[in-house]
mmCIF file of C-alpha atoms in Angstrom:
data_model
loop_
_atom_site.group_PDB
_atom_site.id
_atom_site.type_symbol
_atom_site.label_atom_id
_atom_site.label_comp_id
_atom_site.label_asym_id
_atom_site.label_seq_id
_atom_site.Cartn_x
_atom_site.Cartn_y
_atom_site.Cartn_z
ATOM 1 C CA MET G 1 84.541 91.008 127.563
ATOM 2 C CA ARG G 2 86.034 88.339 125.295
ATOM 3 C CA ILE G 3 85.097 87.528 121.641
ATOM 4 C CA ALA G 4 83.325 84.151 121.582
ATOM 5 C CA GLY G 5 82.149 83.990 117.976
ATOM 6 C CA ALA G 6 82.661 85.706 114.586
ATOM 7 C CA ASP G 7 80.073 84.563 111.992
ATOM 8 C CA VAL G 8 79.683 85.840 108.467
ATOM 9 C CA ILE G 9 76.201 86.339 107.091
ATOM 10 C CA VAL G 10 75.695 86.645 103.343
ATOM 11 C CA THR G 11 72.284 87.647 102.173
ATOM 12 C CA SER G 12 70.654 89.236 99.169
ATOM 13 C CA PRO G 13 67.453 91.127 99.950
ATOM 14 C CA GLY G 14 67.424 92.953 96.625
ATOM 15 C CA ARG G 15 71.297 93.066 96.347
ATOM 16 C CA ASN G 16 74.150 91.207 98.028
ATOM 17 C CA PHE G 17 75.381 92.091 101.490
ATOM 18 C CA VAL G 18 78.094 90.684 103.660
ATOM 19 C CA THR G 19 77.810 91.221 107.507
ATOM 20 C CA LEU G 20 80.113 90.202 110.273
ATOM 21 C CA GLU G 21 78.424 89.261 113.572
ATOM 22 C CA ILE G 22 80.701 89.219 116.607
ATOM 23 C CA THR G 23 79.401 87.739 119.833
ATOM 24 C CA THR G 24 80.943 87.959 123.189
ATOM 25 C CA ASP G 25 81.167 85.677 126.162
ATOM 26 C CA ASP G 26 78.665 87.746 128.099
ATOM 27 C CA GLY G 27 76.041 87.518 125.343
ATOM 28 C CA LEU G 28 76.368 90.758 123.392
ATOM 29 C CA THR G 29 76.216 90.980 119.615
ATOM 30 C CA GLY G 30 77.927 93.601 117.449
ATOM 31 C CA TYR G 31 77.655 93.998 113.627
ATOM 32 C CA GLY G 32 80.033 95.231 110.829
ATOM 33 C CA ASP G 33 79.480 95.666 107.138
ATOM 34 C CA ALA G 34 81.885 93.891 104.787
ATOM 35 C CA THR G 35 80.063 94.315 101.485
ATOM 36 C CA LEU G 36 82.252 94.771 98.398
ATOM 37 C CA ASN G 37 80.166 95.107 95.353
ATOM 38 C CA GLY G 38 80.807 92.389 92.766
ATOM 39 C CA ARG G 39 83.491 90.694 95.146
ATOM 40 C CA GLU G 40 81.338 89.893 98.080
ATOM 41 C CA LEU G 41 82.376 86.310 98.444
ATOM 42 C CA ALA G 42 86.096 87.166 98.494
ATOM 43 C CA VAL G 43 85.568 89.231 101.675
ATOM 44 C CA ALA G 44 83.258 86.601 103.206
ATOM 45 C CA SER G 45 85.981 84.132 102.668
ATOM 46 C CA TYR G 46 88.657 86.354 104.067
ATOM 47 C CA LEU G 47 86.716 86.810 107.150
ATOM 48 C CA SER G 48 85.596 83.167 107.651
ATOM 49 C CA ASP G 49 88.845 81.547 106.723
ATOM 50 C CA HIS G 50 91.461 83.921 107.981
ATOM 51 C CA VAL G 51 90.331 86.844 110.204
ATOM 52 C CA GLY G 52 87.499 85.405 112.142
ATOM 53 C CA PRO G 53 89.595 82.567 113.743
ATOM 54 C CA LEU G 54 92.132 85.099 114.913
ATOM 55 C CA LEU G 55 89.432 87.025 116.860
ATOM 56 C CA ILE G 56 88.336 84.174 119.231
ATOM 57 C CA GLY G 57 89.301 84.932 122.731
ATOM 58 C CA ARG G 58 90.545 88.438 122.117
ATOM 59 C CA ASP G 59 89.455 91.313 124.356
ATOM 60 C CA ALA G 60 86.663 93.025 122.504
ATOM 61 C CA HIS G 61 87.433 96.374 124.207
ATOM 62 C CA ARG G 62 90.867 96.598 122.598
ATOM 63 C CA ILE G 63 89.677 98.159 119.229
ATOM 64 C CA GLU G 64 92.861 99.988 118.344
ATOM 65 C CA ASP G 65 95.084 97.023 119.166
ATOM 66 C CA THR G 66 92.884 94.670 117.183
ATOM 67 C CA TRP G 67 92.895 97.153 114.247
ATOM 68 C CA GLN G 68 96.663 97.234 114.237
ATOM 69 C CA TYR G 69 96.893 93.482 114.742
ATOM 70 C CA LEU G 70 94.938 92.816 111.629
ATOM 71 C CA HIS G 71 96.542 95.550 109.514
ATOM 72 C CA ARG G 72 100.119 95.992 110.641
ATOM 73 C CA GLY G 73 100.449 92.538 111.948
ATOM 74 C CA ALA G 74 99.649 90.916 108.611
ATOM 75 C CA TYR G 75 102.308 90.679 105.860
ATOM 76 C CA TRP G 76 99.702 91.689 103.091
ATOM 77 C CA ARG G 77 98.367 95.204 103.741
ATOM 78 C CA ARG G 78 95.585 97.384 102.248
ATOM 79 C CA GLY G 79 93.552 96.435 99.194
ATOM 80 C CA PRO G 80 89.725 96.528 99.099
ATOM 81 C CA VAL G 81 89.180 92.931 100.344
ATOM 82 C CA THR G 82 91.516 93.231 103.321
ATOM 83 C CA MET G 83 90.285 96.691 104.317
ATOM 84 C CA ALA G 84 86.583 95.738 104.037
ATOM 85 C CA ALA G 85 87.293 92.859 106.325
ATOM 86 C CA ILE G 86 89.098 95.003 108.794
ATOM 87 C CA ALA G 87 86.365 97.513 108.643
ATOM 88 C CA ALA G 88 83.713 94.864 109.537
ATOM 89 C CA VAL G 89 85.719 93.906 112.583
ATOM 90 C CA ASP G 90 86.266 97.508 113.694
ATOM 91 C CA VAL G 91 82.573 98.541 113.300
ATOM 92 C CA ALA G 92 81.398 95.550 115.221
ATOM 93 C CA LEU G 93 83.740 96.074 118.084
ATOM 94 C CA TRP G 94 82.719 99.754 118.264
ATOM 95 C CA ASP G 95 79.056 98.596 118.276
ATOM 96 C CA LEU G 96 79.865 96.336 121.218
ATOM 97 C CA LYS G 97 81.741 98.941 123.151
ATOM 98 C CA ALA G 98 78.875 101.526 122.839
ATOM 99 C CA GLN G 99 76.349 98.937 123.830
ATOM 100 C CA VAL G 100 78.398 98.208 127.039
ATOM 101 C CA ALA G 101 78.379 101.952 127.713
ATOM 102 C CA GLY G 102 74.698 102.233 127.121
ATOM 103 C CA LEU G 103 75.210 104.969 124.619
ATOM 104 C CA PRO G 104 74.792 105.630 120.918
ATOM 105 C CA LEU G 105 78.170 105.146 119.200
ATOM 106 C CA TYR G 106 78.578 108.856 118.380
ATOM 107 C CA GLN G 107 78.752 109.605 122.033
ATOM 108 C CA LEU G 108 81.891 107.622 122.325
ATOM 109 C CA LEU G 109 83.383 109.625 119.393
ATOM 110 C CA GLY G 110 83.108 112.824 121.220
ATOM 111 C CA GLY G 111 79.387 113.512 121.092
ATOM 112 C CA ALA G 112 77.309 115.367 118.465
ATOM 113 C CA SER G 113 78.852 118.277 116.541
ATOM 114 C CA ARG G 114 75.467 119.121 114.812
ATOM 115 C CA THR G 115 71.790 118.334 115.250
ATOM 116 C CA GLY G 116 71.476 116.642 111.816
ATOM 117 C CA ILE G 117 73.405 115.342 108.944
ATOM 118 C CA ARG G 118 72.835 116.904 105.589
ATOM 119 C CA ALA G 119 72.179 114.238 102.962
ATOM 120 C CA TYR G 120 72.028 114.273 99.083
ATOM 121 C CA GLY G 121 69.908 112.227 96.894
ATOM 122 C CA HIS G 122 70.297 110.912 93.388
ATOM 123 C CA ALA G 123 68.385 112.275 90.379
ATOM 124 C CA SER G 124 68.816 110.903 86.886
ATOM 125 C CA GLY G 125 67.084 110.904 83.578
ATOM 126 C CA ARG G 126 67.576 109.658 79.914
ATOM 127 C CA ASP G 127 66.764 113.185 78.789
ATOM 128 C CA LEU G 128 66.124 116.652 80.205
ATOM 129 C CA PRO G 129 62.427 116.279 80.986
ATOM 130 C CA GLU G 130 62.884 112.937 82.688
ATOM 131 C CA LEU G 131 65.804 114.393 84.713
ATOM 132 C CA LEU G 132 63.833 117.445 85.913
ATOM 133 C CA ASP G 133 61.018 115.080 86.943
ATOM 134 C CA SER G 134 63.517 113.030 88.940
ATOM 135 C CA ILE G 135 64.826 116.155 90.692
ATOM 136 C CA ARG G 136 61.345 117.100 91.708
ATOM 137 C CA ALA G 137 60.720 113.537 93.030
ATOM 138 C CA ARG G 138 63.822 113.827 95.138
ATOM 139 C CA GLN G 139 62.700 117.103 96.476
ATOM 140 C CA GLU G 140 59.358 115.608 97.349
ATOM 141 C CA GLN G 141 61.164 112.896 99.304
ATOM 142 C CA GLY G 142 62.798 115.605 101.424
ATOM 143 C CA PHE G 143 66.146 116.003 99.842
ATOM 144 C CA ARG G 144 67.624 119.445 99.740
ATOM 145 C CA SER G 145 70.835 118.578 97.959
ATOM 146 C CA ILE G 146 70.831 116.589 94.801
ATOM 147 C CA ARG G 147 73.291 114.608 92.633
ATOM 148 C CA VAL G 148 72.442 115.086 88.913
ATOM 149 C CA GLN G 149 73.176 112.407 86.242
ATOM 150 C CA SER G 150 71.900 112.645 82.617
ATOM 151 C CA GLY G 151 71.804 110.534 79.691
ATOM 152 C CA VAL G 152 74.077 111.697 76.748
ATOM 153 C CA PRO G 153 72.542 112.070 73.325
ATOM 154 C CA GLY G 154 73.587 109.027 71.096
ATOM 155 C CA LEU G 155 74.299 106.723 74.153
ATOM 156 C CA GLU G 156 71.861 104.060 75.281
ATOM 157 C CA THR G 157 72.455 104.219 79.118
ATOM 158 C CA ILE G 158 72.772 106.826 81.805
ATOM 159 C CA TYR G 159 76.521 106.592 82.583
ATOM 160 C CA GLY G 160 77.381 105.426 86.127
ATOM 161 C CA ILE G 161 74.052 103.847 86.772
ATOM 162 C CA SER G 162 73.206 100.253 86.418
ATOM 163 C CA ALA G 163 71.044 99.688 83.318
ATOM 164 C CA ALA G 164 68.840 97.065 84.983
ATOM 165 C CA PRO G 165 67.036 97.367 88.359
ATOM 166 C CA ASP G 166 68.142 93.699 89.056
ATOM 167 C CA PRO G 167 72.001 93.939 89.577
ATOM 168 C CA ALA G 168 72.271 90.349 88.547
ATOM 169 C CA GLY G 169 70.561 90.995 85.369
ATOM 170 C CA GLY G 170 73.593 90.898 82.982
ATOM 171 C CA PRO G 171 73.898 88.403 80.115
ATOM 172 C CA GLY G 172 74.294 84.673 80.967
ATOM 173 C CA ARG G 173 71.781 84.250 83.759
ATOM 174 C CA GLU G 174 68.988 83.562 81.258
ATOM 175 C CA ASN G 175 70.952 80.443 79.926
ATOM 176 C CA GLY G 176 71.715 79.143 83.385
ATOM 177 C CA ARG G 177 75.392 80.376 83.149
ATOM 178 C CA HIS G 178 77.133 82.487 85.744
ATOM 179 C CA PRO G 179 75.951 86.058 84.902
ATOM 180 C CA GLN G 180 78.332 88.393 83.089
ATOM 181 C CA PRO G 181 78.432 92.211 83.622
ATOM 182 C CA SER G 182 76.379 94.114 81.112
ATOM 183 C CA GLU G 183 78.454 96.379 78.910
ATOM 184 C CA GLU G 184 77.902 99.997 78.137
ATOM 185 C CA THR G 185 79.165 102.413 75.474
ATOM 186 C CA TRP G 186 80.898 105.620 76.202
ATOM 187 C CA ASP G 187 81.750 108.857 74.160
ATOM 188 C CA THR G 188 83.805 111.348 76.174
ATOM 189 C CA GLN G 189 83.522 114.256 73.675
ATOM 190 C CA ALA G 190 79.722 113.944 73.530
ATOM 191 C CA TYR G 191 79.561 113.936 77.349
ATOM 192 C CA LEU G 192 81.802 117.029 77.526
ATOM 193 C CA ARG G 193 79.641 118.868 75.049
ATOM 194 C CA HIS G 194 76.365 117.848 76.629
ATOM 195 C CA LEU G 195 76.825 118.163 80.415
ATOM 196 C CA PRO G 196 77.123 122.044 80.651
ATOM 197 C CA THR G 197 73.861 122.347 78.862
ATOM 198 C CA VAL G 198 72.223 120.013 81.386
ATOM 199 C CA PHE G 199 73.340 122.105 84.321
ATOM 200 C CA GLU G 200 72.284 125.383 82.565
ATOM 201 C CA ALA G 201 68.776 123.892 82.166
ATOM 202 C CA VAL G 202 68.628 122.616 85.808
ATOM 203 C CA ARG G 203 69.766 125.997 87.160
ATOM 204 C CA ASN G 204 67.239 127.767 84.980
ATOM 205 C CA GLU G 205 64.514 125.535 86.331
ATOM 206 C CA PHE G 206 65.417 125.266 90.010
ATOM 207 C CA GLY G 207 67.372 128.438 90.672
ATOM 208 C CA PRO G 208 70.804 129.181 92.296
ATOM 209 C CA GLU G 209 70.058 127.909 95.826
ATOM 210 C CA LEU G 210 69.579 124.197 95.316
ATOM 211 C CA PRO G 211 72.961 122.467 95.914
ATOM 212 C CA LEU G 212 73.861 120.350 92.873
ATOM 213 C CA LEU G 213 76.451 117.511 92.690
ATOM 214 C CA HIS G 214 77.817 115.533 89.713
ATOM 215 C CA ASP G 215 79.688 112.219 89.552
ATOM 216 C CA VAL G 216 82.037 111.681 86.484
ATOM 217 C CA HIS G 217 82.857 108.125 87.517
ATOM 218 C CA HIS G 218 86.632 108.425 86.806
ATOM 219 C CA ARG G 219 85.997 108.741 83.085
ATOM 220 C CA LEU G 220 88.180 111.789 82.140
ATOM 221 C CA THR G 221 91.831 112.412 81.785
ATOM 222 C CA PRO G 222 93.188 115.289 83.959
ATOM 223 C CA ILE G 223 93.072 117.802 81.237
ATOM 224 C CA GLN G 224 89.505 116.747 80.193
ATOM 225 C CA ALA G 225 88.607 117.067 83.829
ATOM 226 C CA ALA G 226 89.960 120.605 83.969
ATOM 227 C CA LYS G 227 88.090 121.580 81.072
ATOM 228 C CA LEU G 228 84.774 120.219 82.436
ATOM 229 C CA GLY G 229 85.362 121.811 85.871
ATOM 230 C CA LYS G 230 85.944 125.205 84.316
ATOM 231 C CA ALA G 231 82.843 124.821 82.021
ATOM 232 C CA LEU G 232 80.658 124.046 85.081
ATOM 233 C CA GLU G 233 81.836 127.031 87.127
ATOM 234 C CA PRO G 234 78.903 129.225 86.103
ATOM 235 C CA TYR G 235 76.496 126.599 87.647
ATOM 236 C CA ASP G 236 78.080 126.620 91.118
ATOM 237 C CA LEU G 237 78.273 122.858 91.736
ATOM 238 C CA PHE G 238 78.566 121.639 95.437
ATOM 239 C CA TRP G 239 81.126 119.309 94.044
ATOM 240 C CA LEU G 240 82.447 117.474 90.997
ATOM 241 C CA GLU G 241 83.076 113.939 91.965
ATOM 242 C CA ASP G 242 85.763 111.423 90.759
ATOM 243 C CA CYS G 243 86.552 113.694 87.796
ATOM 244 C CA THR G 244 89.614 111.604 86.870
ATOM 245 C CA PRO G 245 91.165 108.340 88.163
ATOM 246 C CA ALA G 246 92.969 109.512 91.290
ATOM 247 C CA GLU G 247 95.418 106.708 91.568
ATOM 248 C CA ASN G 248 97.391 109.335 89.578
ATOM 249 C CA GLN G 249 97.359 111.697 92.377
ATOM 250 C CA ASP G 250 99.687 114.214 90.704
ATOM 251 C CA GLY G 251 97.058 114.427 87.887
ATOM 252 C CA LEU G 252 94.800 116.447 90.250
ATOM 253 C CA ARG G 253 97.343 119.295 90.216
ATOM 254 C CA LEU G 254 96.413 119.968 86.599
ATOM 255 C CA VAL G 255 92.687 119.967 87.456
ATOM 256 C CA ARG G 256 93.176 122.201 90.380
ATOM 257 C CA GLN G 257 95.122 124.718 88.433
ATOM 258 C CA HIS G 258 92.385 125.235 85.914
ATOM 259 C CA THR G 259 89.052 125.275 87.817
ATOM 260 C CA THR G 260 87.615 126.411 91.137
ATOM 261 C CA THR G 261 84.689 123.812 90.995
ATOM 262 C CA PRO G 262 85.066 121.899 94.283
ATOM 263 C CA LEU G 263 86.443 118.357 93.909
ATOM 264 C CA ALA G 264 85.453 115.164 95.672
ATOM 265 C CA ILE G 265 87.582 112.016 95.441
ATOM 266 C CA GLY G 266 87.995 108.566 97.027
ATOM 267 C CA GLU G 267 84.954 106.285 97.030
ATOM 268 C CA VAL G 268 87.285 103.535 95.559
ATOM 269 C CA PHE G 269 90.088 104.442 97.978
ATOM 270 C CA ASN G 270 90.685 102.164 100.937
ATOM 271 C CA SER G 271 93.537 103.606 102.892
ATOM 272 C CA VAL G 272 94.852 107.011 104.022
ATOM 273 C CA VAL G 273 97.941 106.158 101.854
ATOM 274 C CA ASP G 274 95.783 106.763 98.835
ATOM 275 C CA TYR G 275 95.070 110.322 99.853
ATOM 276 C CA GLN G 276 98.556 111.544 100.981
ATOM 277 C CA THR G 277 99.282 113.854 98.089
ATOM 278 C CA LEU G 278 95.688 114.900 97.583
ATOM 279 C CA ILE G 279 95.323 116.067 101.220
ATOM 280 C CA ARG G 280 98.787 117.474 101.816
ATOM 281 C CA GLU G 281 98.730 119.652 98.616
ATOM 282 C CA GLN G 282 94.940 120.534 99.119
ATOM 283 C CA LEU G 283 94.057 119.114 95.676
ATOM 284 C CA ILE G 284 90.569 118.039 96.881
ATOM 285 C CA ASP G 285 87.775 119.567 98.923
ATOM 286 C CA TYR G 286 85.905 116.331 100.033
ATOM 287 C CA VAL G 287 87.009 112.845 101.084
ATOM 288 C CA ARG G 288 84.749 110.204 99.674
ATOM 289 C CA SER G 289 85.718 106.931 101.206
ATOM 290 C CA ALA G 290 83.118 104.695 102.948
ATOM 291 C CA VAL G 291 83.520 103.377 106.502
ATOM 292 C CA THR G 292 82.899 99.865 104.979
ATOM 293 C CA HIS G 293 85.761 100.029 102.445
ATOM 294 C CA ALA G 294 88.391 102.022 104.256
ATOM 295 C CA GLY G 295 89.218 100.193 107.487
ATOM 296 C CA GLY G 296 86.271 101.148 109.599
ATOM 297 C CA ILE G 297 85.580 103.846 112.145
ATOM 298 C CA THR G 298 89.043 103.753 113.646
ATOM 299 C CA ALA G 299 90.643 104.422 110.280
ATOM 300 C CA MET G 300 88.153 106.857 108.955
ATOM 301 C CA ARG G 301 88.369 109.098 112.062
ATOM 302 C CA LYS G 302 92.098 109.391 111.618
ATOM 303 C CA LEU G 303 91.689 110.125 107.886
ATOM 304 C CA PHE G 304 89.179 112.973 108.710
ATOM 305 C CA ASP G 305 91.464 114.396 111.346
ATOM 306 C CA LEU G 306 94.238 114.565 108.812
ATOM 307 C CA ALA G 307 91.970 116.196 106.199
ATOM 308 C CA ALA G 308 90.760 118.725 108.707
ATOM 309 C CA GLN G 309 94.200 120.191 109.104
ATOM 310 C CA TYR G 310 93.844 121.239 105.298
ATOM 311 C CA GLN G 311 90.281 122.465 105.615
ATOM 312 C CA ILE G 312 89.017 119.338 103.627
ATOM 313 C CA LYS G 313 85.635 118.043 104.617
ATOM 314 C CA SER G 314 83.945 114.611 104.658
ATOM 315 C CA GLY G 315 81.571 113.282 101.984
ATOM 316 C CA ILE G 316 81.166 109.624 103.069
ATOM 317 C CA HIS G 317 80.169 107.273 100.214
ATOM 318 C CA GLY G 318 76.647 105.949 100.749
ATOM 319 C CA PRO G 319 75.353 103.811 97.892
ATOM 320 C CA ALA G 320 72.838 101.084 98.175
ATOM 321 C CA ASP G 321 75.433 98.457 98.058
ATOM 322 C CA ILE G 322 76.630 99.510 101.466
ATOM 323 C CA SER G 323 74.301 97.896 104.031
ATOM 324 C CA PRO G 324 72.389 99.849 106.649
ATOM 325 C CA VAL G 325 75.240 98.596 109.072
ATOM 326 C CA GLY G 326 77.737 100.517 107.009
ATOM 327 C CA MET G 327 75.410 103.426 106.620
ATOM 328 C CA ALA G 328 74.820 103.637 110.323
ATOM 329 C CA ALA G 329 78.607 103.618 111.037
ATOM 330 C CA GLY G 330 79.041 106.539 108.692
ATOM 331 C CA LEU G 331 76.312 108.546 110.264
ATOM 332 C CA HIS G 332 77.790 108.162 113.726
ATOM 333 C CA LEU G 333 80.981 109.562 112.337
ATOM 334 C CA ASP G 334 79.204 112.364 110.431
ATOM 335 C CA LEU G 335 77.428 113.488 113.565
ATOM 336 C CA ALA G 336 80.627 113.527 115.692
ATOM 337 C CA ILE G 337 83.411 115.023 113.485
ATOM 338 C CA HIS G 338 83.874 118.710 113.058
ATOM 339 C CA ASN G 339 84.736 118.790 109.408
ATOM 340 C CA PHE G 340 81.571 117.149 108.189
ATOM 341 C CA GLY G 341 80.566 118.150 104.620
ATOM 342 C CA ILE G 342 77.605 116.133 103.369
ATOM 343 C CA GLN G 343 76.440 112.429 103.295
ATOM 344 C CA GLU G 344 75.300 110.484 100.293
ATOM 345 C CA PHE G 345 72.090 108.576 100.902
ATOM 346 C CA MET G 346 70.420 106.032 98.731
ATOM 347 C CA PRO G 347 67.522 104.551 100.642
ATOM 348 C CA HIS G 348 67.500 100.767 100.647
ATOM 349 C CA SER G 349 64.590 98.508 99.551
ATOM 350 C CA ALA G 350 61.817 97.376 101.989
ATOM 351 C CA GLU G 351 63.394 93.910 101.781
ATOM 352 C CA THR G 352 66.694 95.115 102.920
ATOM 353 C CA TYR G 353 65.185 96.983 105.752
ATOM 354 C CA GLU G 354 63.348 93.774 106.695
ATOM 355 C CA VAL G 355 66.720 92.083 107.323
ATOM 356 C CA PHE G 356 68.589 95.036 108.738
ATOM 357 C CA ARG G 357 66.461 96.828 111.522
ATOM 358 C CA HIS G 358 67.834 100.239 112.105
ATOM 359 C CA SER G 359 67.224 103.239 114.243
ATOM 360 C CA TYR G 360 68.566 105.992 111.996
ATOM 361 C CA THR G 361 66.064 108.368 110.379
ATOM 362 C CA PHE G 362 65.768 110.726 107.385
ATOM 363 C CA ARG G 363 63.608 113.822 107.701
ATOM 364 C CA ASP G 364 63.552 117.092 105.830
ATOM 365 C CA GLY G 365 66.881 116.586 104.209
ATOM 366 C CA TYR G 366 68.739 115.405 107.304
ATOM 367 C CA LEU G 367 69.770 112.009 108.695
ATOM 368 C CA HIS G 368 70.337 111.095 112.257
ATOM 369 C CA PRO G 369 71.706 107.832 113.598
ATOM 370 C CA GLY G 370 69.259 107.712 116.548
ATOM 371 C CA GLU G 371 69.835 107.191 120.220
ATOM 372 C CA THR G 372 69.908 103.412 120.463
ATOM 373 C CA PRO G 373 72.895 102.164 122.321
ATOM 374 C CA GLY G 374 75.591 100.990 120.025
ATOM 375 C CA LEU G 375 75.319 101.203 116.193
ATOM 376 C CA GLY G 376 71.536 101.037 116.223
ATOM 377 C CA VAL G 377 71.300 98.302 113.629
ATOM 378 C CA THR G 378 70.397 94.638 114.227
ATOM 379 C CA VAL G 379 70.299 91.759 111.694
ATOM 380 C CA ASP G 380 67.319 89.485 111.474
ATOM 381 C CA ARG G 381 69.011 86.072 110.829
ATOM 382 C CA ALA G 382 65.791 84.327 109.862
ATOM 383 C CA ALA G 383 64.869 87.032 107.352
ATOM 384 C CA ALA G 384 68.432 87.124 105.951
ATOM 385 C CA ALA G 385 68.237 83.306 105.334
ATOM 386 C CA ARG G 386 65.371 83.758 102.934
ATOM 387 C CA PHE G 387 67.485 85.883 100.565
ATOM 388 C CA GLU G 388 70.204 83.684 98.898
ATOM 389 C CA TYR G 389 73.352 85.122 97.424
ATOM 390 C CA ARG G 390 73.119 85.851 93.679
ATOM 391 C CA PRO G 391 76.240 86.694 91.654
ATOM 392 C CA ALA G 392 76.001 90.159 90.385
ATOM 393 C CA TYR G 393 78.293 92.845 88.865
ATOM 394 C CA LEU G 394 78.384 96.481 88.004
ATOM 395 C CA PRO G 395 78.477 97.162 84.231
ATOM 396 C CA VAL G 396 81.676 97.192 82.172
ATOM 397 C CA ASN G 397 82.282 100.412 80.073
ATOM 398 C CA ARG G 398 83.750 100.507 76.529
ATOM 399 C CA LEU G 399 84.462 103.345 74.085
ATOM 400 C CA ARG G 400 82.854 103.274 70.725
ATOM 401 C CA ASP G 401 85.719 101.396 69.268
ATOM 402 C CA GLY G 402 85.423 98.705 71.841
ATOM 403 C CA THR G 403 88.269 99.762 74.193
ATOM 404 C CA VAL G 404 87.471 98.980 77.858
ATOM 405 C CA HIS G 405 87.161 102.373 79.718
ATOM 406 C CA ASP G 406 86.584 103.292 83.373
ATOM 407 C CA TRP G 407 83.045 102.804 84.545
#
């Protein structure tokens, strides 16, 4: 089975997605997600201009060899653009191999290790009453584990959440210019004072059994993160996510020394190299990378196998800017690996599901990739063509004095 074509599909059904479509000489089609939020066209170009031409004529069954060819064979390694492109190729090839086998992809990864995949949803509110209503809404949708994000008194936006439903809604578009990221204001001390009161109120309202998660969005120094983790211990979080920028892997030692709150790290990581100290020294409890951003199924399976040696579990990144192709790839891994922890799940818009037809399901708090041979996702090219790419960015964050800060 030889690769005959490698086409890049860029579409924006509510938000931008980049998809690699690989076709074979015997007429099969496999899909991989290459979406990199805010830098989509960089990956599209990388695939179209550099990676795609190298694939033509290659044996589509040689997945490991192709992964090494694109990663080890190139002079420039790693980085989000490169690894998203490699991930798209890798997932598309796994999709093809499973279709040939006539099996859902998870069966090729060793079969199911569980009957369903526990998922968590997102709840947020500008104030406490709005947050509690949002938690109730997620429960009504079936979520049994919930991420809690709250507005901070004195700040206009809920941190870590796009201020506008339209991700391209930043300044500039109304004047016909290229849109600019919206800018938010941040106050670390106000956040540290406020957040424990939020979790106290949530626990008082919903009791001790509901698993609660929280995302700091890399906004704290290690000592600030340690202080927050300790302050949240009475509220028994499932995890505290991205409490400090983890490029400074040594900084997590300080956090770990001062709190027993479980830590999740890695949604901006794109290689096992990023995790070496964190895993080896057991400084985290959950690995947060996405299949789409960390080299695909081949790389992520190896990462999870390494993490398993240190009793560290998975927590695959699953935001709305990862397409249903990327989501499905994560679900097949979730179902197969032994050290599964939890799966983030942000349902996509109806427009997105019109373009990406999928077989995965969500019921009673659990996801399942389905039994369709392959990945279980197809792309409607005609529907995709109706939604043109729109430049869009996540917000930029500044302290009160104007200093750019982590978003």
